[in-house]
Coordinates of C-alpha atoms in Angstrom, one line a residue:
Chain A
M1 CA 252.4 49.7 109.8
T2 CA 249.4 51.9 110.5
A3 CA 249.0 50.9 114.1
S4 CA 252.7 50.5 115.0
L5 CA 253.6 53.7 113.3
D6 CA 251.5 56.1 115.3
R7 CA 251.6 54.2 118.5
P8 CA 255.2 54.5 119.4
L9 CA 255.0 58.2 118.6
R10 CA 252.0 58.7 120.8
A11 CA 253.6 56.7 123.6
R12 CA 256.7 58.9 123.2
T13 CA 254.7 62.2 123.4
T14 CA 252.4 61.2 126.2
G15 CA 254.9 58.9 127.9
M16 CA 256.5 61.8 129.7
R17 CA 253.5 62.1 131.9
R18 CA 253.1 58.4 132.4
S19 CA 254.6 56.3 135.2
S20 CA 257.0 53.6 134.2
A21 CA 254.5 50.9 135.2
E22 CA 251.9 52.4 132.9
R23 CA 254.5 52.5 130.1
A24 CA 255.4 48.8 130.7
R25 CA 251.7 47.9 130.5
A26 CA 251.2 49.8 127.3
G27 CA 254.3 48.1 125.8
G28 CA 253.0 44.7 126.8
R29 CA 249.7 45.5 125.2
R30 CA 251.4 46.5 122.0
R31 CA 253.5 43.3 122.0
V32 CA 250.3 41.2 122.4
T33 CA 248.6 43.1 119.6
G34 CA 251.7 42.7 117.4
A35 CA 251.9 39.0 118.1
L36 CA 248.2 38.6 117.3
L37 CA 248.6 40.5 114.0
T38 CA 251.5 38.3 113.1
V39 CA 249.5 35.2 113.9
A40 CA 246.7 36.5 111.8
A41 CA 249.0 37.2 108.9
W42 CA 250.5 33.7 109.1
G43 CA 247.1 32.2 109.4
A44 CA 245.7 34.0 106.4
A45 CA 248.8 33.2 104.3
S46 CA 248.5 29.5 105.2
L47 CA 244.9 29.4 104.2
F48 CA 245.6 31.0 100.9
F49 CA 248.6 28.9 100.3
L50 CA 246.9 25.6 101.3
P51 CA 245.5 24.8 97.8
V52 CA 248.8 25.3 96.2
L53 CA 250.6 23.2 98.9
W54 CA 247.9 20.5 98.4
M55 CA 248.5 20.5 94.7
V56 CA 252.2 20.1 95.1
L57 CA 251.8 17.4 97.7
T58 CA 249.4 15.5 95.5
T59 CA 251.9 15.5 92.6
F60 CA 254.2 13.3 94.9
H61 CA 251.4 10.9 95.9
A62 CA 250.5 7.7 94.1
E63 CA 247.0 7.9 92.4
P64 CA 245.2 5.7 95.1
D65 CA 246.6 7.9 97.9
A66 CA 245.7 11.1 96.2
A67 CA 242.0 10.5 96.1
T68 CA 241.1 9.5 99.7
N69 CA 238.7 10.9 102.2
P70 CA 239.9 11.9 104.8
P71 CA 243.1 13.1 102.9
S72 CA 246.2 10.9 103.4
V73 CA 248.8 13.6 104.0
A74 CA 251.4 11.1 105.2
A75 CA 251.2 8.7 102.2
P76 CA 254.5 7.6 100.8
L77 CA 256.1 9.9 98.2
T78 CA 256.7 9.0 94.6
L79 CA 257.9 10.6 91.4
E80 CA 255.8 8.4 89.1
N81 CA 253.4 11.2 88.3
Y82 CA 256.3 13.3 86.9
A83 CA 257.6 10.3 84.9
S84 CA 254.2 9.7 83.4
F85 CA 253.6 13.4 82.7
F86 CA 256.8 13.8 80.8
S87 CA 256.3 10.6 79.0
S88 CA 253.1 12.0 77.6
N89 CA 255.4 14.4 75.6
P90 CA 254.3 17.8 76.9
W91 CA 257.1 19.6 75.1
P92 CA 255.5 20.8 71.9
P93 CA 252.7 22.7 73.8
I94 CA 255.2 24.1 76.3
L95 CA 257.5 25.3 73.5
N96 CA 254.5 26.8 71.8
S97 CA 253.7 28.7 75.0
I98 CA 257.2 29.9 75.3
S99 CA 257.3 31.1 71.7
A100 CA 253.9 32.8 72.0
S101 CA 254.6 34.6 75.2
V102 CA 258.2 35.6 74.6
G103 CA 257.4 36.6 71.0
S104 CA 254.5 38.8 72.0
T105 CA 256.3 40.3 74.9
V106 CA 259.2 41.4 72.7
L107 CA 256.7 42.9 70.3
V108 CA 254.7 44.6 73.0
I109 CA 257.7 46.3 74.5
A110 CA 259.0 47.3 71.0
L111 CA 255.6 49.0 70.3
A112 CA 254.8 50.3 73.7
L113 CA 258.2 51.9 74.6
P114 CA 258.3 54.6 71.9
A115 CA 254.6 55.2 72.5
A116 CA 255.0 55.6 76.2
Y117 CA 257.9 58.0 75.6
A118 CA 255.5 60.1 73.5
L119 CA 252.9 60.0 76.3
A120 CA 255.2 60.6 79.2
I121 CA 258.4 62.4 78.4
K122 CA 257.4 64.7 75.5
P123 CA 253.6 64.4 75.9
V124 CA 251.6 64.9 72.8
R125 CA 248.5 67.1 73.1
R126 CA 245.4 65.3 74.5
W127 CA 247.6 62.4 75.6
T128 CA 245.2 61.3 78.3
D129 CA 242.7 60.7 75.4
V130 CA 245.3 58.5 73.7
L131 CA 245.9 56.6 76.9
F132 CA 242.1 56.2 77.4
F133 CA 241.6 54.9 73.9
A134 CA 244.4 52.4 74.4
L135 CA 242.9 51.3 77.7
S136 CA 239.4 51.2 76.3
T137 CA 240.5 48.4 73.9
K138 CA 240.8 46.3 77.0
F139 CA 237.1 46.8 77.7
L140 CA 236.4 45.0 74.5
P141 CA 236.1 41.4 75.7
V142 CA 238.4 39.1 73.6
V143 CA 235.4 36.9 72.9
V144 CA 233.7 39.7 71.0
G145 CA 236.3 39.8 68.2
L146 CA 236.7 36.1 68.2
L147 CA 234.5 35.3 65.2
P148 CA 236.2 37.7 62.8
L149 CA 239.6 36.6 64.1
Y150 CA 238.6 33.0 63.7
L151 CA 237.3 33.6 60.1
F152 CA 240.4 35.6 59.3
A153 CA 242.7 32.8 60.6
T154 CA 240.9 30.1 58.7
T155 CA 240.9 32.0 55.4
T156 CA 244.5 33.2 55.6
G157 CA 245.9 29.9 56.9
L158 CA 246.9 31.4 60.2
Q159 CA 244.7 28.9 62.0
D160 CA 246.8 26.7 64.2
N161 CA 249.7 29.0 63.7
I162 CA 251.7 30.5 66.6
A163 CA 252.2 33.8 64.6
M164 CA 248.5 34.5 65.0
L165 CA 248.7 34.0 68.8
V166 CA 251.8 36.3 69.0
L167 CA 249.8 39.1 67.2
L168 CA 246.8 38.7 69.4
Y169 CA 248.7 38.4 72.7
T170 CA 250.5 41.6 71.6
S171 CA 247.2 43.3 71.1
M172 CA 245.9 42.0 74.4
N173 CA 248.9 43.2 76.4
L174 CA 249.8 46.4 74.6
P175 CA 247.3 48.7 76.4
I176 CA 248.4 47.5 79.9
A177 CA 252.1 47.8 78.9
L178 CA 251.5 51.2 77.5
W179 CA 249.9 52.4 80.7
M180 CA 252.5 50.8 82.9
L181 CA 255.4 52.2 80.9
Q182 CA 253.8 55.6 80.7
R183 CA 253.7 55.6 84.5
F184 CA 257.2 54.4 84.9
L185 CA 258.6 57.0 82.4
A186 CA 256.6 59.8 84.0
E187 CA 258.6 59.0 87.2
I188 CA 261.7 60.4 85.6
P189 CA 262.3 63.8 87.2
K190 CA 261.7 66.6 84.7
E191 CA 264.8 68.4 86.1
M192 CA 267.0 65.6 85.0
L193 CA 265.7 65.7 81.5
E194 CA 266.0 69.5 81.4
A195 CA 269.6 69.3 82.7
A196 CA 270.4 66.8 80.0
E197 CA 268.9 69.1 77.4
L198 CA 270.9 72.1 78.7
D199 CA 274.1 70.1 78.6
G200 CA 273.4 69.5 75.0
A201 CA 272.9 65.7 75.3
G202 CA 271.4 64.1 72.2
L203 CA 268.4 61.8 72.3
A204 CA 270.7 58.7 72.4
T205 CA 272.7 60.0 75.4
T206 CA 269.5 61.1 77.2
L207 CA 268.0 57.7 76.6
R208 CA 271.1 55.9 77.8
S209 CA 272.1 57.9 80.8
V210 CA 268.9 59.5 82.1
I211 CA 266.0 57.4 81.0
A212 CA 267.3 53.9 80.9
P213 CA 268.4 53.6 84.6
V214 CA 265.0 54.7 85.8
A215 CA 263.0 52.9 83.1
L216 CA 264.7 49.5 83.1
P217 CA 263.1 48.1 86.2
G218 CA 259.8 49.3 84.9
I219 CA 260.4 47.6 81.6
A220 CA 261.3 44.4 83.4
A221 CA 258.1 44.6 85.5
T222 CA 256.0 45.2 82.4
S223 CA 257.6 42.4 80.5
L224 CA 257.0 40.0 83.4
I225 CA 253.3 40.8 83.5
C226 CA 252.9 40.5 79.8
L227 CA 254.7 37.1 79.9
I228 CA 252.4 35.9 82.7
F229 CA 249.2 37.0 80.9
S230 CA 250.3 35.4 77.6
W231 CA 251.3 32.2 79.3
N232 CA 248.0 32.0 81.1
E233 CA 245.7 32.7 78.1
L234 CA 243.2 30.0 77.2
L235 CA 240.3 31.3 75.2
L236 CA 242.2 32.5 72.1
A237 CA 244.6 29.6 72.2
R238 CA 241.7 27.1 72.4
T239 CA 239.8 28.6 69.6
L240 CA 242.6 29.4 67.2
T241 CA 244.9 26.5 67.5
A242 CA 244.5 22.8 67.0
T243 CA 247.2 20.1 67.0
V244 CA 250.3 22.0 65.9
A245 CA 250.2 25.3 67.8
G246 CA 248.3 24.3 71.0
T247 CA 249.7 26.0 74.1
A248 CA 250.3 24.6 77.5
P249 CA 246.8 25.6 79.0
V250 CA 245.1 24.0 76.0
F251 CA 247.3 20.9 76.5
L252 CA 246.2 20.9 80.1
T253 CA 242.5 20.8 79.3
S254 CA 242.9 18.2 76.5
F255 CA 245.4 16.1 78.5
L256 CA 242.6 15.6 81.1
T257 CA 239.9 14.5 78.6
S258 CA 242.3 12.1 76.9
Q259 CA 243.5 10.5 80.1
G260 CA 240.3 10.5 82.1
L261 CA 240.6 12.0 85.5
F262 CA 243.6 11.0 87.5
L263 CA 243.9 13.4 90.3
A264 CA 247.6 13.1 91.0
Q265 CA 248.4 13.4 87.3
M266 CA 246.1 16.4 86.9
C267 CA 247.9 18.1 89.8
T268 CA 251.2 17.3 88.3
A269 CA 250.3 18.8 84.9
A270 CA 248.7 21.8 86.5
F271 CA 251.8 22.4 88.7
V272 CA 254.4 21.9 86.0
I273 CA 252.6 24.3 83.7
S274 CA 252.2 26.9 86.5
L275 CA 255.8 26.4 87.6
P276 CA 257.4 29.0 85.3
V277 CA 255.0 31.7 86.3
L278 CA 255.3 30.7 90.0
L279 CA 259.1 30.9 89.9
A280 CA 259.2 34.2 87.9
G281 CA 256.6 35.7 90.2
F282 CA 258.4 34.6 93.4
V283 CA 261.8 35.9 92.1
A284 CA 260.4 39.2 91.0
Q285 CA 258.0 39.9 93.8
D286 CA 259.0 43.5 94.3
K287 CA 258.9 44.2 90.6
L288 CA 255.5 42.7 90.4
V289 CA 254.2 44.9 93.3
Q290 CA 255.6 47.9 91.6
G291 CA 254.4 46.9 88.1
L292 CA 250.9 46.1 89.1
S293 CA 250.5 49.5 90.7
M294 CA 251.8 51.0 87.4
G295 CA 254.9 52.3 88.9
A296 CA 253.1 53.8 91.9
V297 CA 250.0 55.9 91.3
K298 CA 251.0 59.4 92.3
Chain B
M1 CA 239.8 102.4 67.5
T2 CA 239.6 105.4 65.1
S3 CA 239.8 104.7 61.4
A4 CA 243.1 106.5 61.3
A5 CA 244.5 104.3 64.0
R6 CA 243.2 101.3 62.2
R7 CA 244.9 102.5 59.0
R8 CA 248.1 103.0 60.9
T9 CA 248.0 99.5 62.4
A10 CA 247.2 98.1 59.0
A11 CA 250.1 100.0 57.5
S12 CA 252.5 98.9 60.2
T13 CA 251.5 95.2 59.8
G14 CA 251.5 95.7 56.1
A15 CA 255.1 96.9 56.3
S16 CA 256.2 93.9 58.2
V17 CA 254.1 91.4 56.3
A18 CA 256.7 90.0 54.0
P19 CA 259.4 89.1 56.5
S20 CA 257.1 87.9 59.3
R21 CA 255.1 85.6 57.0
T22 CA 258.2 83.8 55.9
V23 CA 259.4 83.5 59.5
S24 CA 256.0 82.2 60.7
A25 CA 255.7 79.8 57.7
A26 CA 259.1 78.4 58.6
G27 CA 258.1 78.4 62.2
A28 CA 254.9 76.6 61.5
A29 CA 256.7 74.1 59.4
H30 CA 259.1 73.6 62.2
L31 CA 256.3 73.3 64.7
R32 CA 254.5 70.8 62.5
R33 CA 257.7 68.8 62.2
A34 CA 258.1 68.9 65.9
A35 CA 254.5 67.9 66.5
W36 CA 255.0 64.9 64.1
A37 CA 258.2 64.0 65.8
R38 CA 256.3 63.8 69.0
R39 CA 253.4 61.8 67.5
L40 CA 255.5 59.5 65.4
P41 CA 256.6 57.1 68.2
L42 CA 253.0 56.7 69.1
L43 CA 251.8 55.6 65.7
P44 CA 253.0 52.0 65.4
A45 CA 251.3 51.1 68.7
L46 CA 248.1 52.9 67.9
I47 CA 247.9 51.5 64.3
F48 CA 248.5 48.1 65.7
L49 CA 245.8 48.5 68.3
V50 CA 243.3 49.9 65.8
V51 CA 243.9 47.1 63.3
T52 CA 243.8 44.2 65.8
T53 CA 240.9 45.4 68.0
Q54 CA 238.7 47.9 66.1
I55 CA 238.6 46.1 62.8
P56 CA 237.4 42.8 64.4
F57 CA 234.9 44.8 66.4
L58 CA 233.6 46.5 63.2
A59 CA 233.3 43.1 61.6
T60 CA 231.4 41.8 64.6
L61 CA 229.1 44.9 64.4
V62 CA 228.4 44.1 60.7
V63 CA 227.8 40.4 61.5
S64 CA 225.5 41.3 64.3
L65 CA 223.1 42.9 61.7
T66 CA 223.0 39.7 59.6
S67 CA 221.2 36.5 60.0
W68 CA 224.1 34.1 59.8
N69 CA 224.1 30.6 61.2
A70 CA 226.8 28.4 59.9
L71 CA 224.5 25.4 60.2
Y72 CA 222.1 27.0 57.7
P73 CA 224.4 28.7 55.2
D74 CA 221.7 29.3 52.6
Q75 CA 219.6 31.5 55.0
R76 CA 222.3 34.1 55.3
G77 CA 221.2 37.7 54.8
F78 CA 220.5 41.1 56.3
A79 CA 218.6 40.9 59.6
G80 CA 218.5 44.4 60.9
L81 CA 218.1 44.5 64.7
E82 CA 216.5 41.0 64.8
N83 CA 219.5 39.5 66.6
F84 CA 219.4 42.2 69.3
R85 CA 215.7 41.7 69.8
E86 CA 216.5 38.0 70.2
V87 CA 219.1 38.7 72.8
F88 CA 216.7 40.6 75.0
A89 CA 213.9 38.1 74.4
D90 CA 216.0 35.1 75.5
A91 CA 215.7 34.5 79.2
E92 CA 218.9 32.5 79.3
L93 CA 220.9 35.3 77.8
R94 CA 219.3 37.8 80.2
S95 CA 220.3 35.6 83.0
S96 CA 223.9 35.4 81.8
L97 CA 224.0 39.2 81.8
V98 CA 222.9 39.2 85.4
T99 CA 225.4 36.5 86.2
T100 CA 228.2 38.5 84.7
V101 CA 227.3 41.6 86.8
V102 CA 226.9 39.5 90.0
L103 CA 230.1 37.6 89.4
T104 CA 232.2 40.6 88.6
V105 CA 230.9 42.8 91.4
T106 CA 231.1 40.1 94.1
V107 CA 234.6 38.9 93.1
A108 CA 236.0 42.4 92.7
L109 CA 234.6 43.7 96.0
V110 CA 235.3 40.7 98.1
S111 CA 238.9 40.4 96.9
L112 CA 239.4 44.1 97.3
V113 CA 238.3 44.0 100.9
L114 CA 240.3 40.9 101.7
G115 CA 243.3 42.3 99.8
L116 CA 243.1 45.5 101.9
V117 CA 243.1 43.5 105.1
L118 CA 246.0 41.4 104.0
A119 CA 247.9 44.4 102.8
L120 CA 247.5 46.1 106.2
L121 CA 248.6 42.9 108.0
L122 CA 251.7 42.7 105.8
D123 CA 252.5 46.3 106.1
R124 CA 254.4 45.9 109.4
S125 CA 257.7 44.1 110.0
F126 CA 257.4 40.7 111.6
R127 CA 259.2 37.4 111.6
G128 CA 258.8 35.7 108.3
R129 CA 257.1 38.6 106.5
G130 CA 258.8 37.7 103.2
I131 CA 257.6 34.1 103.4
V132 CA 254.1 35.2 104.2
R133 CA 254.0 37.5 101.2
T134 CA 255.4 34.8 98.9
M135 CA 252.7 32.4 100.2
L136 CA 250.0 35.0 99.6
I137 CA 251.1 35.8 96.1
A138 CA 251.1 32.1 95.0
P139 CA 247.3 31.9 94.1
Y140 CA 247.7 34.7 91.6
L141 CA 250.6 32.9 90.0
V142 CA 248.9 29.6 89.3
V143 CA 247.8 29.5 85.7
P144 CA 244.0 30.3 85.8
V145 CA 242.9 27.1 84.0
A146 CA 245.1 25.1 86.3
A147 CA 243.6 26.8 89.3
A148 CA 240.1 26.1 88.1
L149 CA 241.0 22.4 87.6
L150 CA 242.6 22.3 91.0
W151 CA 239.5 23.7 92.7
K152 CA 237.1 21.5 90.7
H153 CA 238.8 18.2 91.3
A154 CA 241.3 18.4 94.2
L155 CA 239.4 20.8 96.5
L156 CA 235.7 20.8 95.8
N157 CA 235.1 17.2 94.6
P158 CA 232.4 15.8 97.0
Q159 CA 234.1 12.3 97.2
Y160 CA 237.8 13.0 97.6
G161 CA 238.2 16.8 97.5
L162 CA 240.3 18.4 100.2
V163 CA 237.4 20.5 101.6
N164 CA 235.2 17.6 102.3
G165 CA 238.2 15.5 103.3
A166 CA 239.0 18.1 105.9
L167 CA 235.4 18.1 107.2
T168 CA 235.6 14.3 107.5
W169 CA 238.9 14.6 109.4
I170 CA 237.6 17.4 111.8
W171 CA 234.3 15.5 112.5
G172 CA 236.4 12.4 113.1
L173 CA 238.4 14.2 115.8
F174 CA 235.2 14.6 117.7
G175 CA 234.2 10.9 117.1
S176 CA 231.6 11.6 114.5
S177 CA 231.3 9.3 111.5
A178 CA 228.7 11.5 109.7
P179 CA 230.4 14.7 108.6
P180 CA 228.6 17.0 106.2
Q181 CA 229.8 16.3 102.6
P182 CA 228.2 18.9 100.4
A183 CA 228.5 18.6 96.6
W184 CA 229.9 22.1 96.4
L185 CA 229.8 22.6 92.6
A186 CA 226.3 21.1 92.2
E187 CA 224.7 22.8 95.2
N188 CA 226.4 26.2 95.1
P189 CA 227.8 26.5 91.6
L190 CA 228.1 30.3 91.4
L191 CA 229.5 30.5 94.9
S192 CA 232.2 27.9 93.9
V193 CA 233.2 29.9 90.9
E194 CA 233.3 33.1 93.0
A195 CA 235.4 31.4 95.7
T196 CA 237.9 30.3 93.1
L197 CA 238.1 33.7 91.5
V198 CA 238.3 35.5 94.9
W199 CA 241.2 33.1 95.8
Q200 CA 243.0 34.1 92.6
W201 CA 242.3 37.9 92.7
T202 CA 242.8 38.7 96.4
P203 CA 246.6 38.5 96.0
F204 CA 246.4 40.9 93.0
M205 CA 244.5 43.4 95.1
M206 CA 246.9 42.9 98.0
L207 CA 249.9 43.6 95.8
I208 CA 248.5 46.8 94.5
L209 CA 247.4 48.0 98.0
L210 CA 250.7 46.9 99.4
S211 CA 252.6 49.2 97.0
G212 CA 250.2 51.9 98.0
L213 CA 251.1 51.4 101.6
Q214 CA 254.8 51.6 100.7
S215 CA 254.3 55.1 99.6
K216 CA 252.0 56.2 102.4
P217 CA 252.4 59.8 103.7
T218 CA 254.6 59.1 106.7
D219 CA 254.6 62.7 107.9
A220 CA 250.8 63.0 107.8
L221 CA 250.5 59.7 109.7
E222 CA 253.0 61.0 112.3
A223 CA 251.1 64.2 112.6
A224 CA 247.8 62.3 113.1
G225 CA 249.6 60.3 115.8
I226 CA 250.8 63.4 117.6
D227 CA 247.3 64.9 117.4
G228 CA 246.1 61.9 119.3
A229 CA 244.1 60.2 116.5
G230 CA 243.3 56.6 117.2
P231 CA 244.2 53.8 114.7
W232 CA 240.7 53.9 113.2
Q233 CA 240.7 57.7 112.7
T234 CA 244.2 57.5 111.3
F235 CA 243.1 54.9 108.8
R236 CA 239.8 56.6 107.9
Y237 CA 241.2 60.1 107.4
V238 CA 244.8 59.7 106.4
L239 CA 245.5 56.2 105.1
F240 CA 242.2 55.5 103.3
P241 CA 242.3 58.7 101.2
H242 CA 245.8 57.9 100.2
L243 CA 244.9 54.3 99.3
R244 CA 241.8 55.4 97.4
Q245 CA 243.6 55.6 94.0
Y246 CA 245.2 52.2 94.5
M247 CA 241.8 50.7 95.3
E248 CA 240.3 52.3 92.2
L249 CA 243.1 51.0 90.1
G250 CA 242.7 47.5 91.6
A251 CA 239.0 47.5 91.1
L252 CA 239.3 48.8 87.6
L253 CA 242.0 46.3 86.4
G254 CA 240.4 43.5 88.4
S255 CA 237.0 44.1 86.9
I256 CA 238.3 44.3 83.3
Y257 CA 239.7 40.8 83.7
I258 CA 236.9 39.3 85.9
V259 CA 234.2 40.5 83.5
Q260 CA 235.9 38.6 80.7
N261 CA 236.5 35.5 82.7
F262 CA 236.2 32.4 80.7
D263 CA 238.5 29.9 82.2
A264 CA 236.8 29.4 85.5
V265 CA 233.3 29.2 84.2
Y266 CA 234.3 26.9 81.3
T267 CA 236.3 24.6 83.5
L268 CA 234.4 24.5 86.8
T269 CA 230.8 24.3 85.6
A270 CA 230.8 24.6 81.8
G271 CA 228.3 27.3 82.3
G272 CA 225.8 25.1 83.9
L273 CA 223.4 25.8 86.8
G274 CA 223.2 29.5 86.2
T275 CA 226.9 30.3 86.1
A276 CA 227.1 31.1 82.4
N277 CA 228.5 34.6 82.1
L278 CA 228.4 36.6 78.8
P279 CA 231.8 35.6 77.6
Y280 CA 230.9 31.9 78.0
S281 CA 227.5 32.4 76.5
I282 CA 229.0 34.1 73.5
Y283 CA 231.6 31.4 73.1
R284 CA 228.9 28.8 73.2
T285 CA 226.7 30.6 70.7
F286 CA 229.6 30.8 68.3
F287 CA 231.0 27.4 68.6
Q288 CA 228.2 25.2 69.5
A289 CA 225.0 26.8 68.2
Q290 CA 227.2 28.4 65.4
D291 CA 224.8 31.3 65.3
Y292 CA 227.3 33.9 64.3
G293 CA 224.7 36.8 64.0
L294 CA 223.3 36.2 67.5
A295 CA 226.6 35.8 69.1
S296 CA 227.9 39.0 67.5
A297 CA 224.9 40.9 68.7
M298 CA 225.6 39.7 72.3
G299 CA 229.2 40.8 71.9
V300 CA 228.2 44.3 70.6
L301 CA 225.9 44.7 73.6
V302 CA 228.7 43.7 76.0
V303 CA 231.0 46.2 74.5
I304 CA 228.5 49.0 74.7
G305 CA 227.8 48.1 78.3
T306 CA 231.4 47.9 79.4
I307 CA 232.5 51.1 77.5
L308 CA 229.7 53.1 79.1
I309 CA 230.5 51.8 82.6
A310 CA 234.2 52.1 82.2
T311 CA 234.0 55.6 80.8
F312 CA 231.8 56.7 83.7
A313 CA 234.2 55.0 86.1
L314 CA 237.3 56.4 84.7
R315 CA 236.1 59.9 83.9
V316 CA 233.7 60.7 86.6
V317 CA 234.3 58.6 89.7
S318 CA 238.0 57.9 89.5
S319 CA 240.8 60.3 90.1
L320 CA 243.3 58.2 88.2
L321 CA 243.4 60.1 85.0
R322 CA 242.3 63.4 86.4
E323 CA 245.4 64.1 88.3
E324 CA 247.5 63.3 85.3
I325 CA 245.9 66.0 83.3
N326 CA 247.4 68.6 85.6
R327 CA 250.9 67.4 84.9

């Protein structure tokens, strides 16, 4: 609202000296600029959304109509791709993805919440160093630890086991969760905590009545982001799983090689596997915005 | 201080030594307990992180000093810095280092700028703003490997991809039957990978900057308006400094993920035609060449590089952590 915020103000302050005709002209110019900006926003959004729209449309087209040049937008719609996708039994990998992402998200929050409390509400000394260390583990590309993890998994029998993925996804998301929750908890006004302390409230009461109401949306946002990252992960899942514990993204890549390339079926598989994330993201847009900015950089 | 005075002081402290020592001992114990009570909630998370990230890294470090190729198990042994020398001597690996830097910088910068433009466009009320935002978030919410497949087959395929299909359609409108039909992935492989990643990361940058705009300093903006500052001046001197932290955050988080990108490179080009970045090269050295020692040395170098850059970025350039220290 940069432009529209200062302009009405300027118009108001200088408008006293302007004739009404001048004012009308300025208003008209503002309306034109506004309309242009709106058109630009819609145009950009359409451009960014087009590939997703195309993917969805292709899932409803028969295979011959999907691969045409120029594109056949108005081809008859069909559900046969969905029938064929679900008959290829995608459930085991989808269930694996659900277990891995939900399991690791629960573990992440259980580990990160107390730690974030120690970093934000009763900060330990040198707490920025702690945060920096946690974050620095993210600079370690996953692929760098892959060989030891692979060897560990094969020797302990954790190869092709969801538990291994749960642990690694937890490790992958913990630093980000820690940072986000630290920011969210730091938002809690110090005065409220001091007031609770003066009133003699115990830790449990303080947690329930002061911290929880402010922190819960933050915890939800953090969980959502951890869920998305775990659901999306390919490299670890590809390397550390085989037939039993393969996740949805692994299934997506192997589905293609085993079926050959059928464009409509590929789009169907890609769309179905993205659907949970798309829905969760659309529903929780505001939380996502808040969460991604770590509860607002202050 | 005279010696008499010193004696007096000594005497007075001496007199109170017994009670004060017990008090301070109890106090110290109490303080220690309090300090531990503060540190305790931190420990599970830290121990978990150390075990799951530092130990594998140490193992990688050890392996990087050995000659270990799974295809030649009997030639295993200490190699010193031989693997590191090989990394620098290998032209292909040097080029994957360059690719990583180019890919990361390009994608992070382009998506940051596009994200800023989009965030500014969305930071005003207009009809359908919610729908527009939902549409713009969508690319970020498509599973990355699904997005890579979508771009490779449904959009950039030279025969039936949407991009070339659209070119055919537009050229057809003007009666031409010879539209340009570039083989995008073969002719501009790195650009194709970058386009896919920019498409995925622009919404991320937009989201971060949008939340920055939501907390913009309204009074300062009003003051700038009253002082007669134009839109550009207002943006440059009021809004931009406010958004700086958000841009740093977006660039930092985006880069962390883009540096490590594996899905797009693996799916779109399988590292061919100069698109192999370091994560992909390491993956290939592990699982195809099975040269564990060499792959580990590459990994160690990547870590050293990223830690150096990130430390510099976070500690020197960025204000993200600095402000927090004053809390």
